[in-house]
Tab-separated table of C-alpha atoms in Angstrom:
chain	number	residue	atom	x	y	z
A	1	GLU	CA	-76.282	61.135	81.358
A	2	ALA	CA	-75.837	63.975	84.570
A	3	GLN	CA	-79.173	63.729	87.239
A	4	VAL	CA	-81.428	64.303	90.447
A	5	THR	CA	-83.878	60.771	89.974
A	6	GLN	CA	-86.634	60.500	91.980
A	7	ASN	CA	-88.803	57.327	92.770
A	8	PRO	CA	-91.449	56.938	93.445
A	9	ARG	CA	-93.540	59.560	91.066
A	10	TYR	CA	-96.672	58.732	92.209
A	11	LEU	CA	-97.788	57.851	95.903
A	12	ILE	CA	-101.140	57.113	96.921
A	13	THR	CA	-101.586	56.632	100.834
A	14	VAL	CA	-103.320	56.905	103.569
A	15	THR	CA	-103.287	58.986	106.652
A	16	GLY	CA	-100.805	57.760	109.622
A	17	LYS	CA	-98.618	55.432	107.572
A	18	LYS	CA	-94.562	56.319	107.537
A	19	LEU	CA	-93.139	57.218	104.147
A	20	THR	CA	-90.499	57.650	102.027
A	21	VAL	CA	-89.362	59.546	99.019
A	22	THR	CA	-85.889	58.643	97.832
A	23	CYS	CA	-83.575	62.010	95.606
A	24	SER	CA	-80.584	60.543	94.186
A	25	GLN	CA	-77.749	62.184	92.528
A	26	ASN	CA	-74.706	61.250	90.274
A	27	MET	CA	-73.215	64.912	89.715
A	28	ASN	CA	-70.916	63.925	93.382
A	29	HIS	CA	-73.387	68.359	94.476
A	30	GLU	CA	-72.719	68.796	98.080
A	31	TYR	CA	-76.154	70.651	98.669
A	32	MET	CA	-79.322	68.783	98.246
A	33	SER	CA	-82.658	70.544	98.810
A	34	TRP	CA	-86.460	69.352	98.675
A	35	TYR	CA	-89.154	71.338	97.784
A	36	ARG	CA	-93.360	70.996	97.765
A	37	GLN	CA	-95.372	72.863	95.318
A	38	ASP	CA	-98.650	73.910	95.667
A	39	PRO	CA	-101.016	75.745	93.364
A	40	GLY	CA	-100.574	79.276	93.835
A	41	LEU	CA	-98.178	79.027	96.508
A	42	GLY	CA	-94.840	78.782	94.325
A	43	LEU	CA	-92.415	76.037	95.140
A	44	ARG	CA	-91.477	76.543	99.398
A	45	GLN	CA	-88.167	74.755	100.960
A	46	ILE	CA	-88.541	71.409	103.125
A	47	TYR	CA	-85.054	70.806	104.296
A	48	TYR	CA	-82.027	71.350	102.784
A	49	SER	CA	-78.780	69.938	102.881
A	50	MET	CA	-75.121	71.550	102.528
A	51	ASN	CA	-72.741	67.742	103.002
A	52	VAL	CA	-73.359	64.231	104.083
A	53	GLU	CA	-74.475	64.828	107.864
A	54	VAL	CA	-75.189	68.464	107.818
A	55	THR	CA	-79.074	68.901	107.622
A	56	ASP	CA	-81.243	72.608	108.403
A	57	LYS	CA	-85.125	73.641	108.141
A	58	GLY	CA	-86.792	75.262	105.046
A	59	ASP	CA	-89.719	76.992	105.567
A	60	VAL	CA	-91.960	74.236	105.543
A	61	PRO	CA	-90.177	71.662	107.984
A	62	GLU	CA	-93.314	70.478	110.241
A	63	GLY	CA	-94.294	66.649	109.651
A	64	TYR	CA	-90.677	65.645	106.934
A	65	LYS	CA	-87.779	64.391	108.336
A	66	VAL	CA	-84.943	64.593	105.604
A	67	SER	CA	-80.717	62.383	105.990
A	68	ARG	CA	-77.788	62.421	104.292
A	69	LYS	CA	-75.667	59.560	105.072
A	70	GLU	CA	-73.988	59.510	101.979
A	71	LYS	CA	-73.149	62.306	99.829
A	72	ARG	CA	-75.510	60.930	96.594
A	73	ASN	CA	-78.709	60.447	99.120
A	74	PHE	CA	-81.481	62.345	100.653
A	75	PRO	CA	-84.306	60.950	101.274
A	76	LEU	CA	-87.063	62.516	102.518
A	77	ILE	CA	-89.376	61.093	105.615
A	78	LEU	CA	-92.719	61.283	105.964
A	79	GLU	CA	-93.642	59.792	109.563
A	80	SER	CA	-97.698	60.350	109.917
A	81	PRO	CA	-98.695	61.550	106.706
A	82	SER	CA	-101.406	63.975	106.777
A	83	PRO	CA	-103.983	64.773	104.278
A	84	ASN	CA	-102.292	68.756	104.126
A	85	GLN	CA	-99.339	67.050	103.144
A	86	THR	CA	-100.424	66.114	99.841
A	87	SER	CA	-98.636	67.619	96.940
A	88	LEU	CA	-96.252	67.934	94.104
A	89	TYR	CA	-92.592	67.446	95.917
A	90	PHE	CA	-88.619	67.632	94.048
A	91	CYS	CA	-85.808	66.870	95.116
A	92	ALA	CA	-82.549	69.560	93.922
A	93	SER	CA	-79.229	69.330	94.413
A	94	SER	CA	-76.716	71.919	92.876
A	95	PRO	CA	-72.774	72.567	93.044
A	96	ARG	CA	-70.371	74.689	95.373
A	97	THR	CA	-68.509	76.949	93.620
A	98	GLY	CA	-65.654	78.777	95.826
A	99	GLY	CA	-66.458	80.662	98.550
A	100	SER	CA	-70.036	80.437	97.789
A	101	TRP	CA	-72.881	78.158	97.649
A	102	ASP	CA	-73.850	77.702	94.160
A	103	THR	CA	-77.202	78.364	92.840
A	104	GLU	CA	-79.848	75.379	92.661
A	105	ALA	CA	-79.506	74.137	89.150
A	106	PHE	CA	-80.992	70.190	89.015
A	107	PHE	CA	-83.967	68.965	89.726
A	108	GLY	CA	-85.800	65.886	89.868
A	109	GLN	CA	-88.809	65.258	87.847
A	110	GLY	CA	-90.852	65.256	90.720
A	111	THR	CA	-92.804	63.379	93.344
A	112	ARG	CA	-96.677	63.441	93.399
A	113	LEU	CA	-97.890	62.413	96.509
A	114	THR	CA	-101.380	62.230	97.666
A	115	VAL	CA	-102.389	60.971	101.189
A	116	VAL	CA	-105.724	60.078	101.672
B	194	GLY	CA	-91.844	84.211	106.145
B	195	GLN	CA	-89.674	86.011	102.871
B	196	GLN	CA	-92.506	86.650	99.683
B	197	LEU	CA	-91.766	87.425	96.449
B	198	ASN	CA	-94.437	89.058	94.303
B	199	GLN	CA	-93.797	87.523	90.949
B	200	SER	CA	-96.345	89.048	88.535
B	201	PRO	CA	-98.409	88.631	86.065
B	202	GLN	CA	-99.892	85.260	87.821
B	203	SER	CA	-100.946	84.395	84.210
B	204	MET	CA	-99.921	86.057	80.724
B	205	PHE	CA	-101.960	85.027	76.976
B	206	ILE	CA	-99.725	85.629	74.053
B	207	GLN	CA	-100.262	85.346	70.612
B	208	GLU	CA	-97.276	83.693	68.803
B	209	GLY	CA	-94.350	85.982	67.694
B	210	GLU	CA	-95.294	88.694	70.632
B	211	ASP	CA	-92.844	89.774	73.639
B	212	VAL	CA	-93.231	88.898	77.002
B	213	SER	CA	-92.138	90.231	79.974
B	214	MET	CA	-92.400	89.315	83.569
B	215	ASN	CA	-91.161	90.295	87.485
B	216	CYS	CA	-90.532	89.824	90.487
B	217	THR	CA	-90.207	92.267	93.987
B	218	SER	CA	-89.286	91.165	97.366
B	219	SER	CA	-88.827	93.104	100.110
B	220	SER	CA	-85.849	91.643	101.217
B	221	ILE	CA	-82.888	91.876	99.511
B	222	PHE	CA	-81.153	88.704	97.750
B	223	ASN	CA	-77.323	87.733	96.926
B	224	THR	CA	-78.624	85.605	93.845
B	225	TRP	CA	-82.198	85.982	91.799
B	226	LEU	CA	-82.335	82.847	89.711
B	227	TRP	CA	-85.998	82.533	86.007
B	228	TYR	CA	-86.447	79.293	85.829
B	229	LYS	CA	-89.510	77.135	83.496
B	230	GLN	CA	-91.505	74.420	84.350
B	231	ASP	CA	-92.845	72.337	81.452
B	232	PRO	CA	-95.712	70.237	83.002
B	233	GLY	CA	-95.051	66.636	83.691
B	234	GLU	CA	-91.684	68.179	85.038
B	235	GLY	CA	-88.964	70.074	87.351
B	236	PRO	CA	-87.690	73.476	87.186
B	237	VAL	CA	-85.065	74.149	84.704
B	238	LEU	CA	-82.201	77.144	85.365
B	239	LEU	CA	-82.926	79.836	82.687
B	240	ILE	CA	-80.510	82.825	84.222
B	241	ALA	CA	-78.828	83.127	86.733
B	242	LEU	CA	-77.957	86.608	88.277
B	243	TYR	CA	-75.103	87.583	90.860
B	244	LYS	CA	-74.643	90.880	90.442
B	245	ALA	CA	-77.152	94.468	91.590
B	246	GLY	CA	-77.665	96.045	88.222
B	247	GLU	CA	-76.490	93.002	86.031
B	248	LEU	CA	-78.604	92.054	82.471
B	249	THR	CA	-77.828	88.983	81.090
B	250	SER	CA	-79.425	87.441	78.235
B	251	ASN	CA	-79.654	83.883	77.263
B	252	GLY	CA	-80.773	83.259	73.128
B	253	ARG	CA	-84.815	85.167	73.524
B	254	LEU	CA	-84.579	85.264	76.935
B	255	THR	CA	-83.220	88.364	78.745
B	256	ALA	CA	-82.829	89.416	82.380
B	257	GLN	CA	-82.092	91.950	84.820
B	258	PHE	CA	-80.565	92.413	88.626
B	259	GLY	CA	-82.695	95.327	89.805
B	260	ILE	CA	-80.030	98.030	91.302
B	261	THR	CA	-82.101	97.901	94.992
B	262	ARG	CA	-81.261	93.643	94.621
B	263	LYS	CA	-84.931	93.122	95.631
B	264	ASP	CA	-86.264	93.281	92.510
B	265	SER	CA	-85.594	90.768	89.116
B	266	PHE	CA	-87.573	91.012	85.925
B	267	LEU	CA	-87.510	88.281	82.697
B	268	ASN	CA	-88.010	89.226	79.028
B	269	ILE	CA	-88.383	86.154	76.273
B	270	SER	CA	-88.786	88.324	72.455
B	271	ALA	CA	-90.365	86.740	69.613
B	272	SER	CA	-92.465	84.094	71.315
B	273	ILE	CA	-92.986	80.667	70.343
B	274	PRO	CA	-95.645	77.982	71.333
B	275	SER	CA	-92.519	75.931	73.308
B	276	ASP	CA	-91.851	78.768	75.423
B	277	VAL	CA	-95.238	77.510	77.233
B	278	GLY	CA	-95.092	76.887	80.438
B	279	ILE	CA	-94.441	78.201	84.220
B	280	TYR	CA	-91.979	80.417	84.805
B	281	PHE	CA	-90.908	81.129	88.356
B	282	CYS	CA	-87.957	83.677	89.706
B	283	ALA	CA	-86.133	82.789	92.877
B	284	GLY	CA	-84.300	84.361	95.175
B	285	LEU	CA	-80.626	82.895	96.876
B	286	TYR	CA	-79.350	84.556	99.959
B	287	TYR	CA	-75.965	82.833	101.370
B	288	GLY	CA	-74.368	83.670	104.451
B	289	GLY	CA	-72.326	81.382	106.367
B	290	ALA	CA	-73.484	78.733	107.494
B	291	THR	CA	-77.500	79.694	105.742
B	292	ASN	CA	-78.744	79.547	102.510
B	293	LYS	CA	-81.841	79.966	101.273
B	294	LEU	CA	-83.937	79.939	97.782
B	295	ILE	CA	-87.327	81.744	97.405
B	296	PHE	CA	-89.978	81.389	94.656
B	297	GLY	CA	-92.045	83.541	93.101
B	298	THR	CA	-95.759	81.626	93.138
B	299	GLY	CA	-95.094	81.497	88.853
B	300	THR	CA	-96.105	83.234	85.865
B	301	LEU	CA	-98.107	80.426	83.495
B	302	LEU	CA	-97.634	81.037	79.538
B	303	ALA	CA	-100.004	80.152	76.813
B	304	VAL	CA	-98.511	80.876	73.497
B	305	GLN	CA	-100.916	80.577	70.436
B	306	PRO	CA	-99.665	79.696	67.119
């Protein structure tokens, strides 16, 4: 089954304790990205990656890191989480079609993070 | 940064009614997308629009890419209870090494049987 898998689904942590949220896709997609969803703000892009070892900042990258060492995996790293990073996080992947980038077609089920 | 204004914020309707929601932007987009998010799930793509003026249907859903490339609307006809959820518009622009997807703030749809 084609899917994007995020882990964990739920996480409660304390301020300053480094954490990683994993994301894996089994569709051989080139493009992957991370979003956070907050009430009244919709989904905002944190980072994206157009291919292995190619990453770039989205609209709200502060406090986050990513890596893309393999095509299928795109982990989100919070080196020193703070309470304002409490949010619902989504990973997404999309294929590239022809000469242009395709649309965001597949989202993971989300990771609800609480930082206390 | 860029913003998408999505309206209405919420809708409470009776089963069988038609629904309309729209998104506007101050920026031009290459592609408009409409997603639906069920509780506890990630967004699922409903319709993608690639050309200005394009009108596309997917079952009871119809969406249009505005001529100015700064707006889009989504219509749902004859709503049913499973239409309940949050609907998001999203605008995508890409050129060279840049690829950005901007989401609207969402429309919460409630359908009463």
